[in-house]
């Protein structure tokens, strides 16, 4: 990419230049002068491919600095300071939000939810004490602080409170010096003109003539790649690598990111031909398969240079106008000033928006926002301009393919949500029509032959979807409703024009997606339904806004109602025929229509809109048919027809008549009732039917209904006589039930203001009551089931608190949400026929309520119909239905059928509904009596017939043979009682005596019958229970082994349980090591049942092997140095584990046992099955079969290996083998040191694979030769047992499993490929044993739990198996290898290594417990000859001396590192310095002197403090050693250690150690002294202690790691992260900043910009970090999503972040936006999951239960 013709930076003199500019300015032609300068310098600054820093400097020097001088005529800084001093800062905050910044809205004070605050304003204002919501910004938009119109109160924060001077009075331009104003005008105008000229310039290879460089142009071109929404990142990257010379994958990725972020990127520079070549390749390789090619252009450098300058100039201008109100106003006015062609520069920019690339758009919008939108006066002018061009802007937007927020169309929200602007625009500029006309035009294209919208999914063009953004604008425009005195004639006129257009839209929607009943065949394809519902939901808000506008002005209301009614009548089919029907002597002309054969649509927005308007009629004293309305063809019968058909359709569907119509219809019906849609669908249909019932004669209305339901035959008494055609009876019964249900709704649902005498609060409360009658609910469950709060006129929270009590989560320590419970007094409002209940809700609610009544032990279990509120006068006629002839006939008919012995069309459901209807009628009757209204006479009519209601009810009560439900019986008695009461109230109470008697007697009888029944029922129940339990017993007997084995824990026979151990501990305190070792007992699993074949077996060394399911993983959870990356497994020398524990291998088990061979065949079967499946569907499992993962066949725990079960070790040797030996510690140490010193160097050829250590120990006899005789014989005796050949050999199958486990631990523990013969295999097996024990110890210490008795048995069994395996794993390795390990381990501590190849170990860098385990396990092999089965670490003296030696070394570590310890030495009682302390103190001084520590000072501890510290510091080591030796020797644990203790003494006594630690040093012989000296005087130690090194030094006791501390307030976290930028793309925003909870680092996750590679796999930043920080396992927080990501290798899952709102609920994705606070318990649980290595397991289980997690490419996160 060599550049030819690099333009040398030309020389110029600034003063000459300025002089020239000033002169031109005065003459009024500044622009040409500027251009003259720019045409040279723009190219030299931006056309030379300088690095960004240099470009910045040059631009400032040659381009911007001169302009600033021009403007100021002196030092700009001085002038700008002066301006600033005079400036009246705007009251507006106006901070533009970046993606991810937190925004706050106040639910108490914000005018609408789009009014938001930035965090500074929020925290400095009043709203933080109100009920607020928080969210993260999607970018764009600005802070509304200071905008009086955005807030009902507290519009200012403390930072933006208004100045004393009222600035609105003054034109801010007048504050500027006059000459500055002139120059600024000229400069701003010229700059804007230039910007518009360049940005609208559409040629690629030359510029306008006045910008052409004189002379010859250089010939450098640029291949420019543009953004598009079609091609994927990967496609772009691949194409670029192919098309651009020498383009690496990394570069290609950077280009792709740049294109995505800025909208375009220079991908190649060079001569025209090569640029063109590059373009062609890109074009061709992306246009294959007929897709649209990537947009790519070859442009001349000079064009690109000027475009780049343009962008900088916009940024510069923005900076200038932010300096002063005056400059801002000036700039805005200039930008809006019409030019010669009548358009202002701003308009030109506006109209050219979609032609620009992304970053150019964003900058121009920002300039607009900073200028126009910050100045109230200019904002108004801009609003007018924007509205003028609205149709054009929206048309361009529909054709564009960029996201909405990067289109200028998105500015509408900033304008139309301002109430005063919206009102002005609606009044003076026809805003409603301006928005609706282009939207209707877009709809035109979607109309079908009937003129109805048909929105097909198959239609792939997104333009209609984009057009729907206009509906948001319409919603904004209508947000601020005028009060009745705000209406003007102009507003009325303009509103009604918009209203008319809106009705046109509704008309196009009326009748969408008609359905026709399918008979015969099922539908072949599912019809469309989603598009229509989407549109309906978008229009919902607009509909309710229009209704509300209409409701505030009488003139508007009348006109709007007429418009709507007329529009509706146009939709009507005029060709319909009618027919006559007579019922109960009433003859009615009905419309002929058959829902079963003719089309019906569920979309009736026009009818529903009219219904919505109708309820306001009462407010203006209007009624149907009054002269003022004067609407032609306003016939209520016709109006109810469409909604009635929908009810019939749904009833028929319930009755199973529409089965063949498939899921589309079911979905439509579901959403029709759904809480998100029902307000403008179902609810309004019911309202329309109620309107009908109030306007039509009651009998006539009922006949219309019956006719439409097809029930005219059913209500004839003779219908019940069987005629032989029973075919449709079942369906008729169901339709009748639905019909009665509809009547209950029409009569009972009065909670609509205007219809019933209720308020909006009452309505909402009733919803909440009925939800809580189903069950107590959490806040989020409630709000999910309530309508969207933005459409409500009442506050949801108030309503909830009015009727319910909040109950906090039940017990402390459980993380969970609290629930709302209904207040007692509200239960009486319960109506089982509540119209928003679906069937399941209804039955659940009824069940809950009956249960509650029973629990209350009230005698009365009835759930009577609640008393409904009164209708408003306009709707009062509806209750007439209850006394109409037709209804009374129906009620009587069904009561008669209930009494009848046989009835083919009767159902109990019908009776229940009829009883509820009678109940309603009785409520109504009682109310009318109270009000002295005698026109309502249900009782009279009910008593007329023969038999009359009383007789019918009585006979039902006395003989309820047909009724099966107790609830119906209860209701029946209640109704009869009520009937009698109400009847008494009426004056016509003849002969009430007998009835009353009968009622009460019947009541008594009823009670008696009930009791009898209850007794019988109880007896029956007893019998049944007895029978069931008998059956269970039999079953268990028949399947005895099955039952035994399914209970996981009973399948294992353990050795002495922990409780038994303490039992035996009463006699003497057990000792595990040394001469006085106590007798062992069997611990761990001795007998087990195979979970696969159910056979039980003893664990022994020579039979079929048994194994535990196990999981091995690399781990960093205990790392003391988080910045240190885990060493690559290939290069790790694991023999000496680093004291910072920065990586280790952890093994755990679910504790389930299997036969080795059973497991093998099980695993083979999975392998075969999964290999087959894997070839078809990759990533289809929650576990990774390639990594040998499987799920435990019993409990489904994630596993990747099996741990062989070895029998108790002492059972493998005979007691006589371990005879008494009399050897002092000094002699023992001497023997070992002699062995180390006399090691023989080995020929390199025979060294085992990869082992760098070339020494072997010399034979035992050659060592003893060097000893005194008595010592020699004892030393010899010490090792005798190992060569005993009597011990049995391990069975084939056990050996095989041991090898398998060793291999798996090696490869998973180190993260390397398996290698049986590697010398490190046995070391890793020892290490995983040590690491797992340390992890358990730390975890129990963190939880303050005792070592024994507190962990679950699976952990105990696992550790036992690991220890025993570590003890025997030397048997599967060549003895030579173990000998060498042993020698090397000893030399590490006893000498300074053995020469070359083995670096001297530094005492403070070795983890002593890992060392202890390794040396304990390796030591028996030191002198073996040939392979023996008995070289087990069972010699109690050997073990005791090893422990003493290692503990001594550990104490030396503690002393050396004492001053680094954070251990609080303060506190506690002052103690005496006993002899032990004094001795330790002198050792401390000596050791530190040798190590070159600073001379003793005041910092040194007092002797007693030192002792205390040492004890505290070595306690973890002693705890681990106790676990080790307990499992190794089987010596029981003393009772004292089964409780939490911080004392070292009980551990010392169990481990046969002195409790005075000084004894470890004193009188142990001079050799130990020498060894200790050696440790302390090493140069390595000195440099580790005193020179700065990347590797940190630990301190003891090792602190237990925990996850990072999180702030209590979640928004603090959001804010903290909002300043985070992508580390690999020059400070750009990061879309998904993700925080590692282990180390606190934030990475830019799931983004191409930060992708890297691990082992040839592309990985995202989170995976990459996890790989380093957690050895592949990670727990991270996606801050903006409020979500935790768990990662384990290439799998992962999401779980909620541990933050909850005041209701105890989490909010993944911040959807609800309630303030969130840290839930400490949940965080503790996460901490536990992490520390106990349960992340992989959790991931596997979550994938299992969330199928969608399977498809995520977790490694790209
Ligand atoms: Zn702000
Ligand atoms: Zn503010
Ligand atoms: Zn507030
Ligand atoms: Zn088995
Ligand atoms: Zn299991
Ligand atoms: Zn990034
Ligand atoms: Zn980390």
Coordinates of N, CA and C in Angstrom, one line a residue, residues 617-746:
X617 N -71.5 8.9 26.5 CA -72.8 9.6 26.1 C -73.4 10.2 27.3
X618 N -73.4 9.5 28.4 CA -74.1 10.0 29.6 C -73.5 11.3 30.1
X619 N -72.2 11.5 29.8 CA -71.5 12.7 30.3 C -72.2 14.0 29.6
X620 N -72.7 13.8 28.4 CA -73.2 14.9 27.7 C -74.7 14.8 27.5
X621 N -75.4 14.0 28.4 CA -76.8 13.8 28.4 C -77.3 13.5 27.0
X622 N -76.6 12.6 26.3 CA -77.1 12.2 25.0 C -77.6 10.8 25.1
X623 N -78.4 10.4 24.2 CA -78.8 9.0 24.1 C -79.0 8.5 22.7
X624 N -79.2 7.2 22.5 CA -79.4 6.7 21.2 C -80.5 7.4 20.5
X625 N -80.2 7.7 19.3 CA -81.3 8.2 18.4 C -81.7 9.6 18.8
X626 N -81.0 10.3 19.7 CA -81.4 11.7 20.0 C -81.1 12.6 18.8
X627 N -81.8 13.7 18.7 CA -81.7 14.4 17.4 C -80.3 15.0 17.2
X628 N -79.6 15.3 18.3 CA -78.3 15.9 18.1 C -77.3 14.9 17.4
X629 N -77.4 13.6 17.7 CA -76.5 12.7 17.1 C -76.9 12.5 15.6
X630 N -78.2 12.3 15.4 CA -78.7 12.3 14.0 C -77.9 11.5 13.1
X631 N -77.6 10.2 13.4 CA -76.9 9.4 12.6 C -77.8 8.5 11.8
X632 N -77.6 8.4 10.5 CA -78.4 7.6 9.7 C -78.0 6.1 9.9
X633 N -79.0 5.3 10.0 CA -78.8 3.8 10.1 C -78.1 3.4 11.4
X634 N -78.3 4.2 12.4 CA -77.7 3.8 13.7 C -78.6 2.8 14.4
X635 N -78.5 1.6 14.1 CA -79.4 0.6 14.6 C -78.7 -0.3 15.5
X636 N -79.1 -0.3 16.8 CA -78.4 -1.1 17.8 C -78.3 -2.6 17.5
X637 N -79.4 -3.1 16.9 CA -79.4 -4.5 16.5 C -78.3 -4.8 15.5
X638 N -78.0 -3.9 14.6 CA -77.0 -4.1 13.7 C -75.6 -3.9 14.3
X639 N -75.6 -3.0 15.3 CA -74.3 -2.7 15.9 C -73.8 -3.9 16.8
X640 N -74.8 -4.6 17.4 CA -74.3 -5.8 18.2 C -74.0 -7.0 17.4
X641 N -74.3 -7.0 16.1 CA -74.2 -8.2 15.3 C -72.7 -8.7 15.2
X642 N -71.8 -7.8 14.8 CA -70.4 -8.4 14.7 C -69.8 -8.9 16.0
X643 N -69.9 -8.2 17.1 CA -69.3 -8.8 18.4 C -70.1 -10.0 18.8
X644 N -71.4 -10.1 18.5 CA -72.2 -11.2 18.9 C -71.7 -12.5 18.1
X645 N -71.4 -12.2 16.8 CA -70.9 -13.4 16.0 C -69.5 -13.9 16.6
X646 N -68.7 -13.0 17.1 CA -67.4 -13.4 17.6 C -67.7 -14.3 18.9
X647 N -68.7 -13.9 19.7 CA -69.0 -14.7 20.9 C -69.5 -16.1 20.5
X648 N -70.3 -16.1 19.5 CA -70.9 -17.4 19.0 C -69.7 -18.2 18.5
X649 N -68.9 -17.6 17.7 CA -67.7 -18.4 17.1 C -66.9 -19.0 18.3
X650 N -66.7 -18.2 19.3 CA -65.9 -18.8 20.4 C -66.6 -19.9 21.1
X651 N -67.9 -19.7 21.3 CA -68.7 -20.7 22.0 C -68.7 -22.0 21.2
X652 N -68.8 -21.9 19.9 CA -68.8 -23.0 19.0 C -67.5 -23.7 19.0
X653 N -66.4 -22.9 19.1 CA -65.1 -23.5 19.1 C -64.9 -24.3 20.4
X654 N -65.5 -23.7 21.5 CA -65.4 -24.4 22.8 C -66.2 -25.8 22.7
X655 N -67.3 -25.7 22.0 CA -68.1 -26.9 21.8 C -67.5 -27.9 20.8
X656 N -66.4 -27.6 20.3 CA -65.7 -28.5 19.4 C -66.1 -28.5 18.0
X657 N -66.8 -27.4 17.6 CA -67.3 -27.4 16.2 C -66.3 -26.9 15.2
X658 N -65.2 -26.3 15.7 CA -64.2 -25.7 14.8 C -62.9 -26.5 14.8
X659 N -62.9 -27.8 15.2 CA -61.7 -28.5 15.3 C -60.8 -28.5 14.1
X660 N -61.5 -28.6 13.0 CA -60.7 -28.7 11.7 C -60.0 -27.4 11.3
X661 N -60.2 -26.4 12.0 CA -59.6 -25.1 11.6 C -58.2 -24.9 12.2
X662 N -57.7 -25.8 12.9 CA -56.3 -25.8 13.3 C -55.9 -24.7 14.4
X663 N -54.6 -24.5 14.5 CA -54.1 -23.7 15.6 C -54.3 -22.2 15.4
X664 N -54.4 -21.8 14.1 CA -54.5 -20.3 13.9 C -55.7 -19.8 14.6
X665 N -56.8 -20.5 14.5 CA -58.0 -20.0 15.2 C -57.9 -20.0 16.7
X666 N -57.3 -21.1 17.2 CA -57.1 -21.2 18.7 C -56.2 -20.0 19.2
X667 N -55.2 -19.7 18.4 CA -54.3 -18.6 18.7 C -55.0 -17.3 18.8
X668 N -55.9 -17.1 17.7 CA -56.6 -15.8 17.7 C -57.5 -15.7 18.9
X669 N -58.2 -16.8 19.3 CA -59.1 -16.8 20.4 C -58.3 -16.5 21.7
X670 N -57.1 -17.2 21.8 CA -56.3 -17.0 22.9 C -55.9 -15.5 23.1
X671 N -55.4 -14.9 22.0 CA -55.0 -13.5 22.2 C -56.1 -12.5 22.3
X672 N -57.3 -12.9 21.8 CA -58.5 -12.1 21.9 C -58.8 -11.9 23.4
X673 N -58.6 -12.9 24.2 CA -58.8 -12.8 25.6 C -57.6 -12.4 26.4
X674 N -56.4 -12.4 25.8 CA -55.2 -12.2 26.6 C -55.1 -10.8 27.1
X675 N -54.5 -10.7 28.3 CA -54.4 -9.4 29.0 C -53.8 -8.3 28.1
X676 N -52.9 -8.7 27.2 CA -52.3 -7.7 26.4 C -53.2 -7.1 25.3
X677 N -54.2 -7.8 24.9 CA -55.1 -7.4 23.8 C -56.5 -7.1 24.2
X678 N -57.0 -7.7 25.3 CA -58.4 -7.8 25.5 C -59.1 -6.4 25.7
X679 N -58.3 -5.4 26.2 CA -58.9 -4.2 26.5 C -59.6 -3.6 25.2
X680 N -59.0 -3.7 24.1 CA -59.5 -3.2 22.9 C -60.2 -4.3 22.0
X681 N -60.3 -5.5 22.6 CA -61.0 -6.5 21.8 C -62.2 -7.1 22.6
X682 N -61.9 -8.1 23.4 CA -63.0 -8.8 24.2 C -63.8 -7.8 25.0
X683 N -63.1 -7.0 25.8 CA -63.8 -6.1 26.7 C -64.8 -5.2 26.0
X684 N -64.3 -4.7 24.8 CA -65.2 -3.8 24.0 C -66.3 -4.5 23.4
X685 N -66.1 -5.8 23.0 CA -67.2 -6.5 22.5 C -68.4 -6.7 23.5
X686 N -67.9 -7.0 24.7 CA -68.9 -7.2 25.8 C -69.6 -5.8 26.0
X687 N -68.9 -4.8 26.0 CA -69.4 -3.4 26.1 C -70.5 -3.2 25.0
X688 N -70.1 -3.6 23.8 CA -71.1 -3.3 22.7 C -72.4 -4.1 22.9
X689 N -72.2 -5.3 23.4 CA -73.4 -6.1 23.7 C -74.3 -5.5 24.8
X690 N -73.6 -4.9 25.8 CA -74.3 -4.2 26.9 C -75.0 -3.0 26.4
X691 N -74.3 -2.3 25.4 CA -75.0 -1.1 24.8 C -76.3 -1.6 24.1
X692 N -76.1 -2.7 23.4 CA -77.3 -3.3 22.7 C -78.4 -3.6 23.7
X693 N -78.0 -4.2 24.8 CA -79.0 -4.6 25.8 C -79.7 -3.4 26.4
X694 N -79.0 -2.3 26.5 CA -79.6 -1.1 27.0 C -80.5 -0.4 26.0
X695 N -80.3 -0.7 24.7 CA -81.0 0.1 23.7 C -82.2 -0.7 23.1
X696 N -82.1 -2.0 23.2 CA -83.1 -2.8 22.5 C -84.0 -3.4 23.6
X697 N -85.2 -3.6 23.3 CA -86.2 -4.3 24.2 C -85.6 -5.6 24.7
X698 N -85.7 -5.8 26.0 CA -85.0 -7.0 26.6 C -85.4 -8.3 26.0
X699 N -86.7 -8.5 25.8 CA -87.1 -9.8 25.1 C -86.5 -9.9 23.7
X700 N -86.6 -8.8 23.0 CA -86.1 -8.8 21.6 C -84.6 -9.1 21.6
X701 N -83.9 -8.5 22.6 CA -82.4 -8.7 22.7 C -82.1 -10.2 22.9
X702 N -82.9 -10.8 23.8 CA -82.6 -12.2 24.1 C -82.9 -13.1 22.9
X703 N -84.0 -12.7 22.2 CA -84.3 -13.6 21.1 C -83.2 -13.5 20.0
X704 N -82.6 -12.3 19.8 CA -81.5 -12.1 18.9 C -80.3 -13.0 19.3
X705 N -80.1 -13.0 20.6 CA -79.0 -13.8 21.1 C -79.2 -15.3 20.9
X706 N -80.4 -15.7 21.3 CA -80.8 -17.1 21.1 C -80.7 -17.6 19.7
X707 N -81.2 -16.7 18.8 CA -81.2 -17.0 17.4 C -79.7 -17.2 16.9
X708 N -78.9 -16.3 17.3 CA -77.5 -16.4 16.8 C -76.8 -17.6 17.4
X709 N -77.1 -18.0 18.6 CA -76.5 -19.1 19.2 C -77.1 -20.4 18.7
X710 N -78.2 -20.3 18.0 CA -78.9 -21.5 17.5 C -79.6 -22.3 18.6
X711 N -80.2 -21.5 19.5 CA -80.8 -22.2 20.7 C -82.3 -22.0 20.8
X712 N -82.9 -21.6 19.6 CA -84.3 -21.4 19.7 C -85.1 -22.7 19.9
X713 N -84.5 -23.8 19.4 CA -85.2 -25.1 19.6 C -85.0 -25.5 21.1
X714 N -83.8 -25.3 21.6 CA -83.5 -25.7 22.9 C -84.4 -25.2 24.0
X715 N -84.9 -24.0 23.8 CA -85.7 -23.4 24.8 C -87.1 -23.8 24.8
X716 N -87.4 -24.6 23.8 CA -88.8 -25.2 23.8 C -88.9 -26.4 24.7
X717 N -89.9 -26.4 25.5 CA -90.0 -27.5 26.5 C -89.9 -28.9 25.8
X718 N -90.5 -29.0 24.6 CA -90.5 -30.3 24.0 C -89.1 -30.8 23.5
X719 N -88.1 -29.8 23.5 CA -86.8 -30.2 23.1 C -86.3 -31.4 23.9
X720 N -86.7 -31.4 25.2 CA -86.2 -32.4 26.1 C -86.7 -33.8 25.8
X721 N -87.8 -33.9 25.1 CA -88.3 -35.2 24.8 C -87.4 -35.8 23.7
X722 N -86.9 -37.0 24.0 CA -86.0 -37.6 23.0 C -86.7 -37.9 21.7
X723 N -86.1 -37.6 20.6 CA -86.7 -37.8 19.3 C -85.8 -38.8 18.5
X724 N -84.8 -39.2 19.1 CA -83.9 -40.1 18.4 C -82.7 -39.5 17.7
X725 N -82.8 -38.2 17.5 CA -81.7 -37.5 16.8 C -80.8 -36.8 17.9
X726 N -80.0 -37.6 18.6 CA -79.2 -37.1 19.7 C -77.9 -36.4 19.2
X727 N -77.7 -36.5 18.0 CA -76.4 -36.1 17.4 C -75.9 -34.8 18.0
X728 N -76.7 -33.7 17.9 CA -76.2 -32.4 18.3 C -76.4 -32.0 19.7
X729 N -77.0 -32.9 20.5 CA -77.5 -32.5 21.8 C -76.3 -32.1 22.7
X730 N -75.2 -32.9 22.6 CA -74.0 -32.6 23.4 C -73.5 -31.1 23.1
X731 N -73.5 -30.8 21.8 CA -73.0 -29.5 21.4 C -74.0 -28.4 21.8
X732 N -75.3 -28.7 21.7 CA -76.3 -27.8 22.1 C -76.2 -27.5 23.6
X733 N -75.9 -28.5 24.4 CA -75.8 -28.3 25.9 C -74.6 -27.3 26.1
X734 N -73.5 -27.5 25.4 CA -72.4 -26.6 25.6 C -72.7 -25.2 25.2
X735 N -73.3 -25.1 24.0 CA -73.7 -23.8 23.5 C -74.6 -23.1 24.5
X736 N -75.5 -23.8 25.1 CA -76.4 -23.3 26.1 C -75.7 -22.8 27.3
X737 N -74.7 -23.6 27.7 CA -73.9 -23.2 28.8 C -73.2 -21.9 28.5
X738 N -72.6 -21.8 27.3 CA -71.9 -20.6 26.9 C -72.8 -19.4 26.9
X739 N -74.1 -19.6 26.4 CA -75.0 -18.6 26.3 C -75.4 -18.0 27.7
X740 N -75.6 -18.9 28.6 CA -75.9 -18.5 30.0 C -74.7 -17.7 30.6
X741 N -73.5 -18.2 30.2 CA -72.3 -17.5 30.7 C -72.3 -16.0 30.1
X742 N -72.6 -15.9 28.9 CA -72.6 -14.6 28.3 C -73.7 -13.7 29.0
X743 N -74.8 -14.2 29.3 CA -75.8 -13.4 30.0 C -75.3 -13.0 31.4
X744 N -74.6 -13.9 32.1 CA -74.0 -13.6 33.4 C -73.1 -12.4 33.2
X745 N -72.3 -12.4 32.1 CA -71.3 -11.4 31.9 C -72.0 -10.0 31.6
X746 N -73.0 -10.1 30.6 CA -73.6 -8.9 30.2 C -74.3 -8.2 31.5

